[in-house]
Coordinates of C-alpha atoms in Angstrom, one line a residue:
X50 CA 7.1 -30.0 -22.7
X51 CA 6.4 -27.2 -20.3
X52 CA 9.0 -25.6 -18.5
X53 CA 8.5 -26.4 -14.9
X54 CA 11.5 -25.2 -12.6
X55 CA 10.8 -24.5 -8.7
X56 CA 11.5 -21.1 -7.4
X57 CA 14.9 -22.6 -5.3
X58 CA 16.3 -23.5 -8.9
X59 CA 16.2 -20.2 -10.0
X60 CA 19.2 -18.5 -8.0
X61 CA 20.7 -15.6 -9.2
X62 CA 24.1 -14.4 -6.9
X63 CA 24.9 -11.0 -7.9
X64 CA 28.7 -9.7 -6.7
X65 CA 28.9 -6.9 -9.1
X66 CA 28.4 -3.2 -10.0
X67 CA 25.0 -2.5 -11.7
X68 CA 23.2 0.5 -12.7
X69 CA 19.6 0.8 -14.0
X70 CA 16.2 -0.9 -14.1
X71 CA 15.9 -4.8 -13.3
X72 CA 12.6 -6.3 -13.7
X73 CA 12.1 -10.3 -13.0
X74 CA 8.8 -11.6 -14.1
X75 CA 9.2 -15.1 -12.7
X76 CA 10.2 -16.2 -9.5
X77 CA 14.1 -16.4 -8.5
X78 CA 16.3 -16.5 -5.7
X79 CA 18.1 -13.1 -6.2
X80 CA 21.0 -12.1 -3.9
X81 CA 23.1 -8.9 -4.5
X82 CA 26.4 -8.7 -2.6
X83 CA 27.7 -5.6 -4.8
X84 CA 26.5 -2.0 -5.8
X85 CA 23.2 -1.6 -7.6
X86 CA 21.6 1.8 -8.4
X87 CA 18.3 2.3 -10.0
X88 CA 14.7 0.3 -9.8
X89 CA 14.5 -3.5 -8.9
X90 CA 11.1 -5.2 -9.3
X91 CA 11.3 -9.2 -8.1
X92 CA 9.4 -11.9 -7.5
X93 CA 10.5 -14.6 -5.1
X94 CA 13.3 -13.9 -2.8
X95 CA 15.6 -11.1 -2.8
X96 CA 18.5 -10.7 -0.5
X97 CA 20.8 -7.7 -0.1
X98 CA 24.2 -8.9 1.2
X99 CA 25.9 -7.9 4.2
X100 CA 28.7 -5.7 1.7
X101 CA 26.0 -4.2 -0.5
X102 CA 25.1 -0.9 -1.2
X103 CA 21.9 -0.4 -2.7
X104 CA 20.4 2.9 -4.1
X105 CA 17.2 1.8 -5.4
X106 CA 13.4 1.5 -5.1
X107 CA 12.7 -1.8 -4.3
X108 CA 9.1 -3.8 -5.2
X109 CA 9.3 -7.9 -4.3
X110 CA 7.6 -10.5 -2.4
X111 CA 10.0 -11.4 0.2
X112 CA 12.9 -8.9 0.9
X113 CA 16.0 -9.8 3.3
X114 CA 18.3 -7.0 4.0
X115 CA 21.7 -7.5 5.8
X116 CA 23.5 -4.4 3.7
X117 CA 23.0 -1.0 3.5
X118 CA 19.9 0.1 1.2
X119 CA 18.7 4.0 -0.1
X120 CA 15.1 3.8 -1.3
X121 CA 11.9 2.6 -0.7
X122 CA 10.7 -0.9 -0.4
X123 CA 7.3 -2.7 -0.9
X124 CA 7.3 -6.1 -0.3
X125 CA 3.9 -8.4 -0.9
X126 CA 5.2 -10.9 1.8
X127 CA 7.7 -9.8 4.2
X128 CA 11.0 -7.6 4.7
X129 CA 13.6 -8.9 7.0
X130 CA 16.6 -6.9 8.4
X131 CA 19.0 -8.3 9.6
X132 CA 22.2 -7.2 11.1
X133 CA 24.4 -4.8 9.9
X134 CA 21.4 -3.6 7.8
X135 CA 20.7 0.0 7.3
X136 CA 17.6 1.0 5.5
X137 CA 17.2 4.6 4.9
X138 CA 13.6 5.0 2.9
X139 CA 10.1 3.9 3.4
X140 CA 8.6 0.3 3.9
X141 CA 5.6 -1.0 2.9
X142 CA 4.9 -4.9 3.9
X143 CA 2.5 -7.2 5.6
X144 CA 5.3 -8.2 7.8
X145 CA 8.3 -6.9 9.0
X146 CA 11.0 -7.9 11.5
X147 CA 14.0 -6.0 12.6
X148 CA 16.8 -7.7 14.3
X149 CA 18.3 -5.8 17.2
X150 CA 21.8 -4.2 15.3
X151 CA 19.4 -3.4 12.1
X152 CA 18.6 0.2 11.6
X153 CA 15.5 1.7 9.6
X154 CA 15.4 5.2 9.0
X155 CA 12.0 6.2 7.4
X156 CA 8.6 5.6 7.7
X157 CA 6.3 2.2 8.0
X158 CA 3.3 1.2 6.7
X159 CA 1.9 -2.0 7.4
X160 CA -0.2 -3.5 5.1
X161 CA -2.6 -6.2 5.4
X162 CA -1.8 -9.8 4.6
X163 CA -4.9 -10.9 2.1
X164 CA -5.1 -14.7 2.4
X165 CA -8.1 -16.6 1.2
X166 CA -9.5 -20.3 1.4
X167 CA -7.2 -23.8 1.0
X168 CA -3.4 -23.1 0.4
X169 CA -3.6 -19.6 1.6
X170 CA -3.3 -18.2 -1.8
X171 CA -2.8 -14.6 -1.6
X172 CA -5.7 -11.9 -3.5
X173 CA -4.5 -9.3 -6.0
X174 CA -6.9 -6.2 -6.8
X175 CA -7.6 -5.2 -10.5
X176 CA -4.7 -2.6 -10.0
X177 CA -2.2 -5.0 -8.6
X178 CA -2.8 -7.2 -11.2
X179 CA -2.7 -4.4 -14.0
X180 CA 0.6 -3.5 -12.8
X181 CA 1.8 -7.0 -12.6
X182 CA 1.4 -7.3 -16.2
X183 CA 2.0 -4.3 -17.2
X184 CA -1.4 -3.5 -19.2
X185 CA -4.1 -0.9 -18.4
X186 CA -6.5 -1.6 -15.5
X187 CA -9.5 -1.5 -17.9
X188 CA -7.6 -3.8 -20.0
X189 CA -7.5 -6.4 -17.1
X190 CA -11.1 -5.3 -16.1
X191 CA -12.2 -6.3 -19.5
X192 CA -10.7 -10.0 -19.5
X193 CA -12.3 -10.5 -16.2
X194 CA -15.5 -9.5 -17.4
X195 CA -15.0 -11.8 -20.3
X196 CA -13.5 -14.5 -18.4
X197 CA -10.4 -14.6 -20.3
X198 CA -8.5 -14.3 -16.9
X199 CA -9.2 -16.2 -13.6
X200 CA -11.0 -13.6 -11.2
X201 CA -14.2 -13.3 -9.1
X202 CA -16.3 -10.7 -8.5
X203 CA -16.5 -9.9 -4.6
X204 CA -18.4 -7.2 -2.8
X205 CA -18.3 -4.7 -6.0
X206 CA -14.7 -5.3 -7.4
X207 CA -12.6 -7.8 -8.9
X208 CA -10.2 -10.1 -6.9
X209 CA -7.8 -12.1 -8.4
X210 CA -5.6 -15.1 -6.8
X211 CA -1.9 -14.7 -7.2
X212 CA -1.2 -18.5 -7.9
X213 CA -4.1 -18.7 -10.4
X214 CA -2.4 -15.5 -12.3
X215 CA 0.7 -17.1 -12.1
X216 CA -0.4 -20.2 -14.0
X217 CA -2.1 -18.4 -16.0
X218 CA 1.0 -16.7 -17.0
X219 CA 2.8 -19.7 -17.3
X220 CA 0.3 -21.4 -19.3
X221 CA 0.7 -18.7 -21.7
X222 CA -2.7 -17.7 -21.5
X223 CA -2.1 -14.0 -22.2
X224 CA -0.7 -12.0 -25.2
X225 CA -1.2 -8.6 -24.6

């Protein structure tokens, strides 16, 4: 039987001191309440709690910060800073919310939110998919041209729907 869990059922609430690299390939609702140092890559929602102290570069979909973060943030969907958040680092995101009392000390790069068609399925570039799958871009391009991966060729470049890629992975279509 296929494993089908909703994102809100995969909740990880961490109140500990950790160091290293943490990568979540499947969507998860992660909340950090303690200390973390290193690198963090998530799918789904990441919340840095009010008492958390994080020294890391963070990459994710939806990032909510109420604690202290030192490091660069890159979010594909949104970043929200709520008091008493203090972020020291650069931020890249298509949507940013900074509530009164929260602090951002760094540069901001607002990304375009690329939506297509029905359901607002986000599109990804060849490089994004290669990074997400942890393979070389030429491998993803080869798969796309051979129709081994769901993709569309638009305006001279391959485009991928994030939802289709996630379903493709869930159905175990890729075996690098």
